[in-house]
Coordinates of C-alpha atoms (C1' of nucleotides) and ligand atoms in Angstrom, one line a residue:
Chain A
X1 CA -36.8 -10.6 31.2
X2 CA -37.4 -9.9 27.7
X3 CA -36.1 -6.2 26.5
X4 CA -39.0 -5.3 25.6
X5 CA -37.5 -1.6 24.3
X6 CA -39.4 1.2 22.7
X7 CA -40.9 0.1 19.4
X8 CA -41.2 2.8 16.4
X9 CA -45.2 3.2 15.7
X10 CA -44.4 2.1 12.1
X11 CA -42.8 -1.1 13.9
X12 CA -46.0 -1.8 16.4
X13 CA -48.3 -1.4 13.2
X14 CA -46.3 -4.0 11.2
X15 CA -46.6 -6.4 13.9
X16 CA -50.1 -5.9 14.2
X17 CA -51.5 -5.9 10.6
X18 CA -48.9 -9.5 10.6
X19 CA -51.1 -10.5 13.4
X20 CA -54.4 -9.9 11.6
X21 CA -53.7 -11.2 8.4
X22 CA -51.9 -14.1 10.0
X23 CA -55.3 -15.3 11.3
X24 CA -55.9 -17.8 13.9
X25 CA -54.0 -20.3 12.3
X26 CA -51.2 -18.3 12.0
X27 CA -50.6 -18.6 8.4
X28 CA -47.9 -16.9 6.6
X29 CA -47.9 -13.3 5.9
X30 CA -47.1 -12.1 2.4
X31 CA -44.8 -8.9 1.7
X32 CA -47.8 -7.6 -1.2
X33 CA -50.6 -8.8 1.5
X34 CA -49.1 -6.8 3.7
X35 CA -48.4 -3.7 1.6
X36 CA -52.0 -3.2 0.6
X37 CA -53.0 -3.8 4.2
X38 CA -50.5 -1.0 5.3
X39 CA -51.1 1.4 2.1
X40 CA -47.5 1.3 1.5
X41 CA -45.3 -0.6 -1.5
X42 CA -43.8 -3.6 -1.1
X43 CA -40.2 -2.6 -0.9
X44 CA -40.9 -0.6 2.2
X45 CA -42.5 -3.9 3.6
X46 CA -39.2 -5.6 2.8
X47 CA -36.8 -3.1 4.6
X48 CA -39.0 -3.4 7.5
X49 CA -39.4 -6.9 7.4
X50 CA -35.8 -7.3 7.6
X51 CA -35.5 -4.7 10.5
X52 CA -38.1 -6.9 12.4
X53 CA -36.6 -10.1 11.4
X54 CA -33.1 -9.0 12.8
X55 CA -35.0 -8.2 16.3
X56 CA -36.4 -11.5 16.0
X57 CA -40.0 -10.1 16.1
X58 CA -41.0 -12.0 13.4
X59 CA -39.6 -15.0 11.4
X60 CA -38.6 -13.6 7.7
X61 CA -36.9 -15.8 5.0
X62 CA -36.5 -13.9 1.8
X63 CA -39.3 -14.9 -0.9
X64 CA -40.9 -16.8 1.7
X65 CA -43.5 -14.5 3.4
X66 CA -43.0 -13.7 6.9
X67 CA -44.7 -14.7 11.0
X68 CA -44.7 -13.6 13.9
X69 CA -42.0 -15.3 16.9
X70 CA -43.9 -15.6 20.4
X71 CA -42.3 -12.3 21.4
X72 CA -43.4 -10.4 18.2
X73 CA -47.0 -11.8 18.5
X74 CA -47.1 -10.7 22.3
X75 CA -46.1 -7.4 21.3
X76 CA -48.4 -7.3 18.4
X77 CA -51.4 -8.6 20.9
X78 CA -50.6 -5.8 23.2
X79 CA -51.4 -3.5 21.0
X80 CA -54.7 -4.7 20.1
X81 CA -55.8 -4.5 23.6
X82 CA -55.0 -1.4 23.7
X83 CA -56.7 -0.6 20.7
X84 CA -60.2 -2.4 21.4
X85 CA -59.8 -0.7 25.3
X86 CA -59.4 2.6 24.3
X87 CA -62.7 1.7 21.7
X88 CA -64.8 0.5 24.1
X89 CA -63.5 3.5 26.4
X90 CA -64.6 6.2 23.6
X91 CA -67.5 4.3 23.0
X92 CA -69.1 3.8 27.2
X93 CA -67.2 6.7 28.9
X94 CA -67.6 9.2 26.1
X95 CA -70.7 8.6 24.4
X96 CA -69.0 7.4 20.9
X97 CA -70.5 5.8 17.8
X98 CA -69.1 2.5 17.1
X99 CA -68.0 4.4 13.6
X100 CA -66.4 7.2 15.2
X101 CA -63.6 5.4 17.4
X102 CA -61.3 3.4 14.8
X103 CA -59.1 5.9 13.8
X104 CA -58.7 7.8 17.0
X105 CA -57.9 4.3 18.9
X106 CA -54.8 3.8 15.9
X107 CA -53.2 6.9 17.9
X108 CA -54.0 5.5 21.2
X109 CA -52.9 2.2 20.9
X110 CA -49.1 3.3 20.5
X111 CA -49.3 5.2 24.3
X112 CA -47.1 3.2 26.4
X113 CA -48.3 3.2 30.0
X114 CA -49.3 0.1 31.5
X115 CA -50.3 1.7 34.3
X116 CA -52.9 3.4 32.0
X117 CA -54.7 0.8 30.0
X118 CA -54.7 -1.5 32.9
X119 CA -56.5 1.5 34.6
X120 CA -59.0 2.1 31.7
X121 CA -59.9 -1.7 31.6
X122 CA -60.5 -1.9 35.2
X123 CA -63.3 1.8 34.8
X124 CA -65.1 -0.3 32.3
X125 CA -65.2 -3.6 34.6
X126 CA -63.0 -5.5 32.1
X127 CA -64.9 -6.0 28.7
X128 CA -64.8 -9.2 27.2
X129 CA -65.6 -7.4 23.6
X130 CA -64.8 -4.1 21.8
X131 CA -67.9 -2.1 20.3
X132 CA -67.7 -4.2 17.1
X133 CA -67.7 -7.5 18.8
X134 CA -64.5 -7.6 18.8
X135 CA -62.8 -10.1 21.6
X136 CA -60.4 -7.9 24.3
X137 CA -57.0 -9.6 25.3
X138 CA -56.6 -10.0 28.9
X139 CA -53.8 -8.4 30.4
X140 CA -51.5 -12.0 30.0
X141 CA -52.1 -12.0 26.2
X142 CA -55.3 -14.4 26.4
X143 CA -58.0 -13.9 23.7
X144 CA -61.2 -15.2 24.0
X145 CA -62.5 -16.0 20.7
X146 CA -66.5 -16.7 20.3
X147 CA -66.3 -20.3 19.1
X148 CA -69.9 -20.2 17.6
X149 CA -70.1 -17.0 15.7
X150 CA -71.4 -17.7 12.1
X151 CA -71.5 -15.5 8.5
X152 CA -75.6 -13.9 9.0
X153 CA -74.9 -14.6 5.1
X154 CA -74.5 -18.3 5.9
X155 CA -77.7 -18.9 7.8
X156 CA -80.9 -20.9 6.9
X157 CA -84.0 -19.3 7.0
X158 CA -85.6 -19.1 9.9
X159 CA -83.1 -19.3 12.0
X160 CA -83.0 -17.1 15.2
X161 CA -80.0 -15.4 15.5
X162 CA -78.4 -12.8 17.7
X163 CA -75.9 -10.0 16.5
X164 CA -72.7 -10.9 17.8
X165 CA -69.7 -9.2 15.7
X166 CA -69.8 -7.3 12.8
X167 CA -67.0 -5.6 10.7
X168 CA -65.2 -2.5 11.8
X169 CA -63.2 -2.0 8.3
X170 CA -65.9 0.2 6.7
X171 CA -67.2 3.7 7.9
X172 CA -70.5 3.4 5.6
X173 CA -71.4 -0.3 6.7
X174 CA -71.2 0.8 10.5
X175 CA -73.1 4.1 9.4
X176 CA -76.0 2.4 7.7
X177 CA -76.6 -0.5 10.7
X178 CA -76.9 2.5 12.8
X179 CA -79.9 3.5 10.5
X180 CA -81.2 0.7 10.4
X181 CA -80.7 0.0 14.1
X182 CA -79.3 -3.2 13.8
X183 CA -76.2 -3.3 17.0
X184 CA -74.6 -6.1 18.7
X185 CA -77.1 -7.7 20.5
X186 CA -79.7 -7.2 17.8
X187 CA -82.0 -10.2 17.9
X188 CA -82.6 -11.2 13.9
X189 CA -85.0 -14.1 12.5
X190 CA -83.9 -15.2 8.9
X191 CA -87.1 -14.9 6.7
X192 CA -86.3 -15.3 3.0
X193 CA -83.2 -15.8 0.9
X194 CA -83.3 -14.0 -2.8
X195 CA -81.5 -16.3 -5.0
X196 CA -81.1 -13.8 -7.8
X197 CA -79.1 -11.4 -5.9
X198 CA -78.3 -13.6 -2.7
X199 CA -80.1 -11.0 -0.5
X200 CA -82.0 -12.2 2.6
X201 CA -85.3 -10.8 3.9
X202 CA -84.9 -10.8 7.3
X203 CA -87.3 -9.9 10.8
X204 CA -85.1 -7.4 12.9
X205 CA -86.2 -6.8 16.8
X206 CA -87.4 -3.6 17.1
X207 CA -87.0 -2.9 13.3
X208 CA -89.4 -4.8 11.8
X209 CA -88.8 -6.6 8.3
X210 CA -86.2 -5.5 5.6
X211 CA -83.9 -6.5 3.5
X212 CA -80.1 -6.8 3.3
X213 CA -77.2 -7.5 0.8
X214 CA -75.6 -10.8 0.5
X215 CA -72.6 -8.1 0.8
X216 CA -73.7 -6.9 4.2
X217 CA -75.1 -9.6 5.3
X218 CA -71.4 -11.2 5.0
X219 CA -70.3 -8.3 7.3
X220 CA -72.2 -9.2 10.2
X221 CA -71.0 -12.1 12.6
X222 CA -74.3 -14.1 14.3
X223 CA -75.0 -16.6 16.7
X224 CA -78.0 -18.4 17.2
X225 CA -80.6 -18.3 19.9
X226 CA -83.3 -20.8 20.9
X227 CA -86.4 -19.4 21.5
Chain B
X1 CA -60.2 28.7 8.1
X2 CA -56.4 28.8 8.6
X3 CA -55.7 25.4 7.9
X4 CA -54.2 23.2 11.0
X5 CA -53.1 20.4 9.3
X6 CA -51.0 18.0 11.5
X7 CA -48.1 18.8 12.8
X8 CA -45.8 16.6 14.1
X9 CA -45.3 15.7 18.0
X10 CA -41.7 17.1 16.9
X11 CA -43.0 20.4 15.7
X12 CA -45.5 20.5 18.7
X13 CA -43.2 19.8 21.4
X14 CA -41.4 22.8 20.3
X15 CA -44.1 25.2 20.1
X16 CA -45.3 24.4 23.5
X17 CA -41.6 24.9 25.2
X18 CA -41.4 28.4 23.1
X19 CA -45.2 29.4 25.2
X20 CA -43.5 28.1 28.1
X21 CA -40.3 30.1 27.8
X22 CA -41.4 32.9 26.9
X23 CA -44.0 33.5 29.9
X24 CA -46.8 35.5 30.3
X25 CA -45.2 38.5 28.8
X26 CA -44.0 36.7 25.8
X27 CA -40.3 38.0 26.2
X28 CA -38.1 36.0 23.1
X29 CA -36.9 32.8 23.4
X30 CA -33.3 32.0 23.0
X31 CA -32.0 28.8 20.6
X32 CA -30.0 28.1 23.6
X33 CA -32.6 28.1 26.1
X34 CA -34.7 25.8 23.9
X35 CA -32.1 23.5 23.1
X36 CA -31.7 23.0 26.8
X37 CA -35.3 22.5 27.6
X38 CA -35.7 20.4 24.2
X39 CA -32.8 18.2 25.2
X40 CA -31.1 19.0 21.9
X41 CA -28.3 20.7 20.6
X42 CA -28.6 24.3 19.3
X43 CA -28.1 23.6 15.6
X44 CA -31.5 20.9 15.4
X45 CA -33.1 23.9 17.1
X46 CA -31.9 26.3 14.4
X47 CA -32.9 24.3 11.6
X48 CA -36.9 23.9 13.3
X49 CA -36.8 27.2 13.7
X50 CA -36.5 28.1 9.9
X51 CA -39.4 25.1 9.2
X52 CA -41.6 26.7 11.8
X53 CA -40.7 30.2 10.4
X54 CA -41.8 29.1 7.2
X55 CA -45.1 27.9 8.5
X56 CA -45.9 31.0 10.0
X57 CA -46.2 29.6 13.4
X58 CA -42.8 31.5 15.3
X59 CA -41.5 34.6 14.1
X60 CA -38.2 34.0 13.6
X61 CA -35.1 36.1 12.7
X62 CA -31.6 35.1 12.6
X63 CA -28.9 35.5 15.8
X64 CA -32.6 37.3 17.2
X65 CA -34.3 34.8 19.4
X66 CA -38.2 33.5 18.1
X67 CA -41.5 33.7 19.6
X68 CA -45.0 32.5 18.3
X69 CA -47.2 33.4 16.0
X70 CA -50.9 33.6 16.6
X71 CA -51.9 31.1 15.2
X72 CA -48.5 29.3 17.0
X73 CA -49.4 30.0 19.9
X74 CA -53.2 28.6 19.4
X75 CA -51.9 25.5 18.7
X76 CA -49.4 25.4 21.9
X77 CA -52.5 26.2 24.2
X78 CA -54.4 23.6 23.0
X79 CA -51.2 21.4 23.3
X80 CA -51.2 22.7 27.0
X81 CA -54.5 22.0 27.3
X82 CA -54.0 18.5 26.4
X83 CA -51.5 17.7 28.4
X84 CA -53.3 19.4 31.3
X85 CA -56.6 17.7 30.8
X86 CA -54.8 14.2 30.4
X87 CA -53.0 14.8 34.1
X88 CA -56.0 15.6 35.3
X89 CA -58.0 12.2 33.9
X90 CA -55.1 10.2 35.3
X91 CA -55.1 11.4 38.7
X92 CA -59.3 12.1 39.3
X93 CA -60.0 8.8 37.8
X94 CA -57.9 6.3 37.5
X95 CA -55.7 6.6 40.4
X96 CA -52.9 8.1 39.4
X97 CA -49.9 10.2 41.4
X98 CA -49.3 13.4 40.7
X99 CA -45.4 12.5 40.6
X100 CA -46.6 9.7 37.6
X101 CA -48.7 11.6 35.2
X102 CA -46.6 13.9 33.0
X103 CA -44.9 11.7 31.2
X104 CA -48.1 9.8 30.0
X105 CA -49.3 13.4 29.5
X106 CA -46.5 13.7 27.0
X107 CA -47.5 11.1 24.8
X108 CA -51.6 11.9 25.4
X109 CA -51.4 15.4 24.6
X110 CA -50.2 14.8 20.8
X111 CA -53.5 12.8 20.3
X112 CA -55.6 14.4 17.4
X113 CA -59.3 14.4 18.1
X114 CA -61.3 17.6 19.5
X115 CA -64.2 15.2 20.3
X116 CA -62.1 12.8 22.9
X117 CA -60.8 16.2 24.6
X118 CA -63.7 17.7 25.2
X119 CA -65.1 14.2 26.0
X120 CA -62.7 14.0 28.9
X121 CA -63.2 17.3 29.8
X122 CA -66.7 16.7 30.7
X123 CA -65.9 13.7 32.6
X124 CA -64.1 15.7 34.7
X125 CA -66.4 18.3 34.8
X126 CA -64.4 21.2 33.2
X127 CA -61.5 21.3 36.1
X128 CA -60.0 25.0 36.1
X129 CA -56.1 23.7 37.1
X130 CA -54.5 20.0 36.8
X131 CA -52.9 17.9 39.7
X132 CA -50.2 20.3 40.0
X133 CA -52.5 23.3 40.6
X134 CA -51.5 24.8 36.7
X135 CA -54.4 26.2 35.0
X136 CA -56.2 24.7 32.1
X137 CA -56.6 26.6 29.0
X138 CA -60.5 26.1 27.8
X139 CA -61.8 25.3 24.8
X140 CA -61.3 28.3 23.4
X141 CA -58.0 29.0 24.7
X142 CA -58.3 31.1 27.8
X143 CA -55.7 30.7 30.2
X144 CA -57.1 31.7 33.7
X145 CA -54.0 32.8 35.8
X146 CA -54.3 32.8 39.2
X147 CA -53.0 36.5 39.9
X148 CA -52.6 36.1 43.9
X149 CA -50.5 33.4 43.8
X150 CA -47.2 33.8 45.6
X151 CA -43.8 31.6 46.2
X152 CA -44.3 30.1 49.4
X153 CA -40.2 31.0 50.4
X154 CA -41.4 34.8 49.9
X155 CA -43.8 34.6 52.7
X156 CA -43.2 36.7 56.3
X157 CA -43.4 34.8 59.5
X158 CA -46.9 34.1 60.9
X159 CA -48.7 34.7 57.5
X160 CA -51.4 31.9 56.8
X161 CA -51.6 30.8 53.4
X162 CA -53.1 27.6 51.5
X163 CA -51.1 25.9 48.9
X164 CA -52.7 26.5 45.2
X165 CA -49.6 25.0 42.7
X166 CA -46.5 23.4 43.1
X167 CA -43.5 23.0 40.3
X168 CA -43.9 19.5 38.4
X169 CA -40.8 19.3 36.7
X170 CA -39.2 17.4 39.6
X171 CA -40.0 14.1 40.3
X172 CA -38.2 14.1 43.6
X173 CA -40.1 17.2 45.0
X174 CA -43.3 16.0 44.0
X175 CA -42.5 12.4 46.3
X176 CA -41.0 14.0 48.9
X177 CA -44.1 16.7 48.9
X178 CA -46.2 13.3 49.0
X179 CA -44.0 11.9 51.9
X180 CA -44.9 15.2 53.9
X181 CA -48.5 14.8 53.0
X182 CA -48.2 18.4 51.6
X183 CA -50.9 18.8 48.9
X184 CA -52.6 21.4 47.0
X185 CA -54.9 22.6 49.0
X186 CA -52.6 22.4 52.3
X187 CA -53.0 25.2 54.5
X188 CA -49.2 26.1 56.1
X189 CA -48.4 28.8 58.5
X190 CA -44.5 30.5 59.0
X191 CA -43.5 30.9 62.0
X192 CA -39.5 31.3 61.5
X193 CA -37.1 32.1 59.1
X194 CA -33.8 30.4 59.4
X195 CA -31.1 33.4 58.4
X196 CA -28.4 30.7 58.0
X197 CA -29.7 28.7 55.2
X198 CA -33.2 30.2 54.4
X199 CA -34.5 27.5 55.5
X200 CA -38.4 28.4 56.8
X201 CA -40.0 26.6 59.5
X202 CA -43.8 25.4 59.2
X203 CA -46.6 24.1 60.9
X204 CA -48.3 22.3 58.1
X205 CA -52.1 21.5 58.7
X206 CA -52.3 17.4 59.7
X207 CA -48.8 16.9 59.7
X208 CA -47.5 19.6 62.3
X209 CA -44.3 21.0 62.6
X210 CA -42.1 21.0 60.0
X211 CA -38.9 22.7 58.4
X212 CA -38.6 23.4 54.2
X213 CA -35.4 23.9 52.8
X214 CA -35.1 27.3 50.4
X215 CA -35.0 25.4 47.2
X216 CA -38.5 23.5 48.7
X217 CA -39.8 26.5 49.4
X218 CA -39.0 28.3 46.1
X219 CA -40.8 25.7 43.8
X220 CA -44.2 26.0 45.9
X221 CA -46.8 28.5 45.2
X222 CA -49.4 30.3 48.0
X223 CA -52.1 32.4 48.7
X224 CA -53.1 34.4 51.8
X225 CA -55.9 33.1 53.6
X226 CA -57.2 35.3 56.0
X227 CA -58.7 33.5 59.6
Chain C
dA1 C1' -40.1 -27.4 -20.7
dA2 C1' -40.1 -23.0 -22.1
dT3 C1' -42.3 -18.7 -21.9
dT4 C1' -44.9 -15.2 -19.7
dA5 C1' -46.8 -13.0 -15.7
dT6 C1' -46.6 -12.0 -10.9
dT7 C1' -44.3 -11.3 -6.7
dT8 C1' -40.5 -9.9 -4.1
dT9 C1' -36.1 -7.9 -3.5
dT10 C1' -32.3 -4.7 -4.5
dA11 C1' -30.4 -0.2 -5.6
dG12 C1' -30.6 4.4 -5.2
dA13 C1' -33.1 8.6 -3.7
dC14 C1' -35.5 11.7 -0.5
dA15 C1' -37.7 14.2 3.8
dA16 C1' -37.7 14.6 8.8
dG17 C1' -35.2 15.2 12.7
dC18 C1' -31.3 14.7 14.9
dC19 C1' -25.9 15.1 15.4
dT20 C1' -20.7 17.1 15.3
dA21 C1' -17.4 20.4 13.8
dA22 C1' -16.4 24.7 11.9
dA23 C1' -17.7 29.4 10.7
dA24 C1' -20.2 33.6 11.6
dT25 C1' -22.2 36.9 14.6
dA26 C1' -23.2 39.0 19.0
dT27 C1' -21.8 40.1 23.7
dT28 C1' -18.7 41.1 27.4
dA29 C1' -14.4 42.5 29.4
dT30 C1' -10.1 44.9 29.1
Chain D
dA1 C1' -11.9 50.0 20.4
dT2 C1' -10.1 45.7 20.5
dA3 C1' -9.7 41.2 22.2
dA4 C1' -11.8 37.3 24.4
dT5 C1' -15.9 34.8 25.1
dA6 C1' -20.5 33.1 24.3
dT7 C1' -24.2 32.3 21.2
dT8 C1' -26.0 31.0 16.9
dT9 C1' -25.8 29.4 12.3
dT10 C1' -24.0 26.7 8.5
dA11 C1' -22.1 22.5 6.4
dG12 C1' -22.1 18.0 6.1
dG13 C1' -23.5 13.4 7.9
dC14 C1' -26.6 9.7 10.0
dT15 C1' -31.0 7.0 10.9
dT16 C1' -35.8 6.0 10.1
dG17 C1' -39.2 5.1 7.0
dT18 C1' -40.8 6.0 2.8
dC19 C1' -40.6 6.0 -2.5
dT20 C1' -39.5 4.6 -7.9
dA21 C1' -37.3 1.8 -11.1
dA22 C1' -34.8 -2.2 -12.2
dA23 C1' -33.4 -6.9 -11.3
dA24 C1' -34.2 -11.4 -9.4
dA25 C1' -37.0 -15.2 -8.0
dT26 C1' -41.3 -17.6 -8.0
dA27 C1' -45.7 -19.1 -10.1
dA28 C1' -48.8 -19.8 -13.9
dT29 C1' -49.6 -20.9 -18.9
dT30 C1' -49.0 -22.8 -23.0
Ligands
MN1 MN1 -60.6 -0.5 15.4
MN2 MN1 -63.0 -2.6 17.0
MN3 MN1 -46.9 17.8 33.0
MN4 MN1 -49.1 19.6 35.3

DNA sequence: AATTATTTTTAGACAAGCCTAAAATATTAT
DNA sequence: ATAATATTTTAGGCTTGTCTAAAAATAATT
């Protein structure tokens, strides 16, 4: 067995930001990319690269960017099913908005007790997604991504889409599809597409018609539905 | 508003051993006695004292013991409260032992968000004492001792009483109160006292006859039932 | 290819929270 | 009251994780 020792919260949250910029196909991680990601200046990212690099959590050659090894990406996996669990937790159990969860799942996610999270997947029957659309790992590290999810920004008019994902990064976005009422699930039929400002007039279920911003329309993740 | 601003678990974990040592009648804590409950050595003690000091959260004078402030000793409640609330989560719902909670609790109870506290304190339906019968500070920081409450190796032979908290800072009690099927809640009555050892000898309600040692019977608490 | 701009690393510093060893103070025993 | 003992504080040092400023390496332009 792997030591699979304490890691620092500043260590789990390198691993993990590595992980999301990395991207499915796992390309290489750059010390500025990084820096912005983690609000911090790039000589911190060094030091810590090199710390992570000597516990051969990630692969780090100097100048060259950095990536995760198969035991840093586990770790780093971990922790995002944590995070998204303890979401979707906030969001079923305790009667959450899908903009109020983010920051309190950063603290949650570092709790080590497997014990616990496997318990709090198992109360909400094992959730495929997080309350952004967001896939859950599985408890061996698996991650189910949703093949067919599209840009709603990149859809032809008329299409019949449904809401499948949409991006958890920004407090106002998640703020103003609640006033609008537009949620995962949210059935949408592409009406119109402004070329001057690359807006689209759209029909939303329950909603009726309005309009959104090429900007965030490029926030929300669709797939389509036949009808 | 006095501000609250985060502390750190560091800073916390001390406040709440200084309410802990200093007991209901808030008699001074000794550097000594906190180093040994903090796992530390006396000078890292001295030096948190001074920072707390300085943040008007324990009165501290030199070579003159500490105790909290006001608004320290807010903040350790709600620490308590936490912790409390969190045992209690892990043990109602998601299966927990009450010989496997507190040291989850110790990481849980330095999570920042009012909202997910009294989130889970609804789900639980506002419980008045956690697994190991210690009362929950409420929202607004009432502590409701139990005043009746008695050690169980204080008892004379042939009283009745019902089991209402036992010590959790023994992992091997807890266990072997599990493997005795002694609970809170358990009703016990004393029918001898050994003069020899102290020992005391029981008849424990569902389990029968039974003999507790004196250091057993010194970290259980009772009440008088009358029947 | 040489110059300029950008990115990354190194060097040195700092706060938090801990440590050991030594000095200062308080307590207890004679 | 003095000496011996116990407690507490000070002094100085270490690790983690951050920073700024300067140097080095890489990338982009001319
Ligand atoms: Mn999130
Ligand atoms: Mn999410
Ligand atoms: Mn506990
Ligand atoms: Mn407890």
């Amino acid at each position: 067995m792997t030591k699979v020792s304490a890691l620092s919260q500043a260590e789990e949250n390198y691993l993990k930001e590595i992980f999301h910029l990395s991207g499915q196909d796992k390309i290489k991680v750059s010390t500025n990319g990084l820096a912005e990601k983690l609000e911090s200046k790039a000589s911190s990212i060094t030091d810590m690269l090199k710390k992570l690099g000597d516990k051969k959590l990630v692969s780090y050659e100097k100048y060259k960017g950095c990536s995760l090894t198969k035991k840093g990406e586990k770790i780093a996996i971990h922790i995002i099913r944590k995070h998204r669990l303890w979401e979707t937790f906030l969001v079923n159990k305790l009667n959450f908005g899908w903009d109020e969860v983010h920051d309190v799942a950063e603290q949650l996610e570092h709790i080590q007790s497997l014990k616990l999270i496997n318990g709090i997947d198992h109360i909400l029957n094992y959730p495929k997604v997080d309350p952004h659309g967001d896939p859950i790992p599985d408890k061996d590290g698996n991650i189910d991504y949703l093949e067919s999810k599209v840009l709603l920004s990149e859809t032809a008019i008329s299409s019949k889409v449904e809401v499948v994902q949409v991006s958890e990064d920004s407090l106002d976005l998640l703020q103003y599809l609640d006033s609008i009422k537009l949620n995962l699930g949210s059935k949408i039929e592409i009406l119109e597409r402004v070329a001057f400002d690359e807006s689209i007039r759209v029909k939303l279920e329950g909603n009726g018609e309005l309009s959104l911003s090429k900007k965030v329309a490029e926030n929300i993740y669709v797939k389509f539905i036949q009808k």
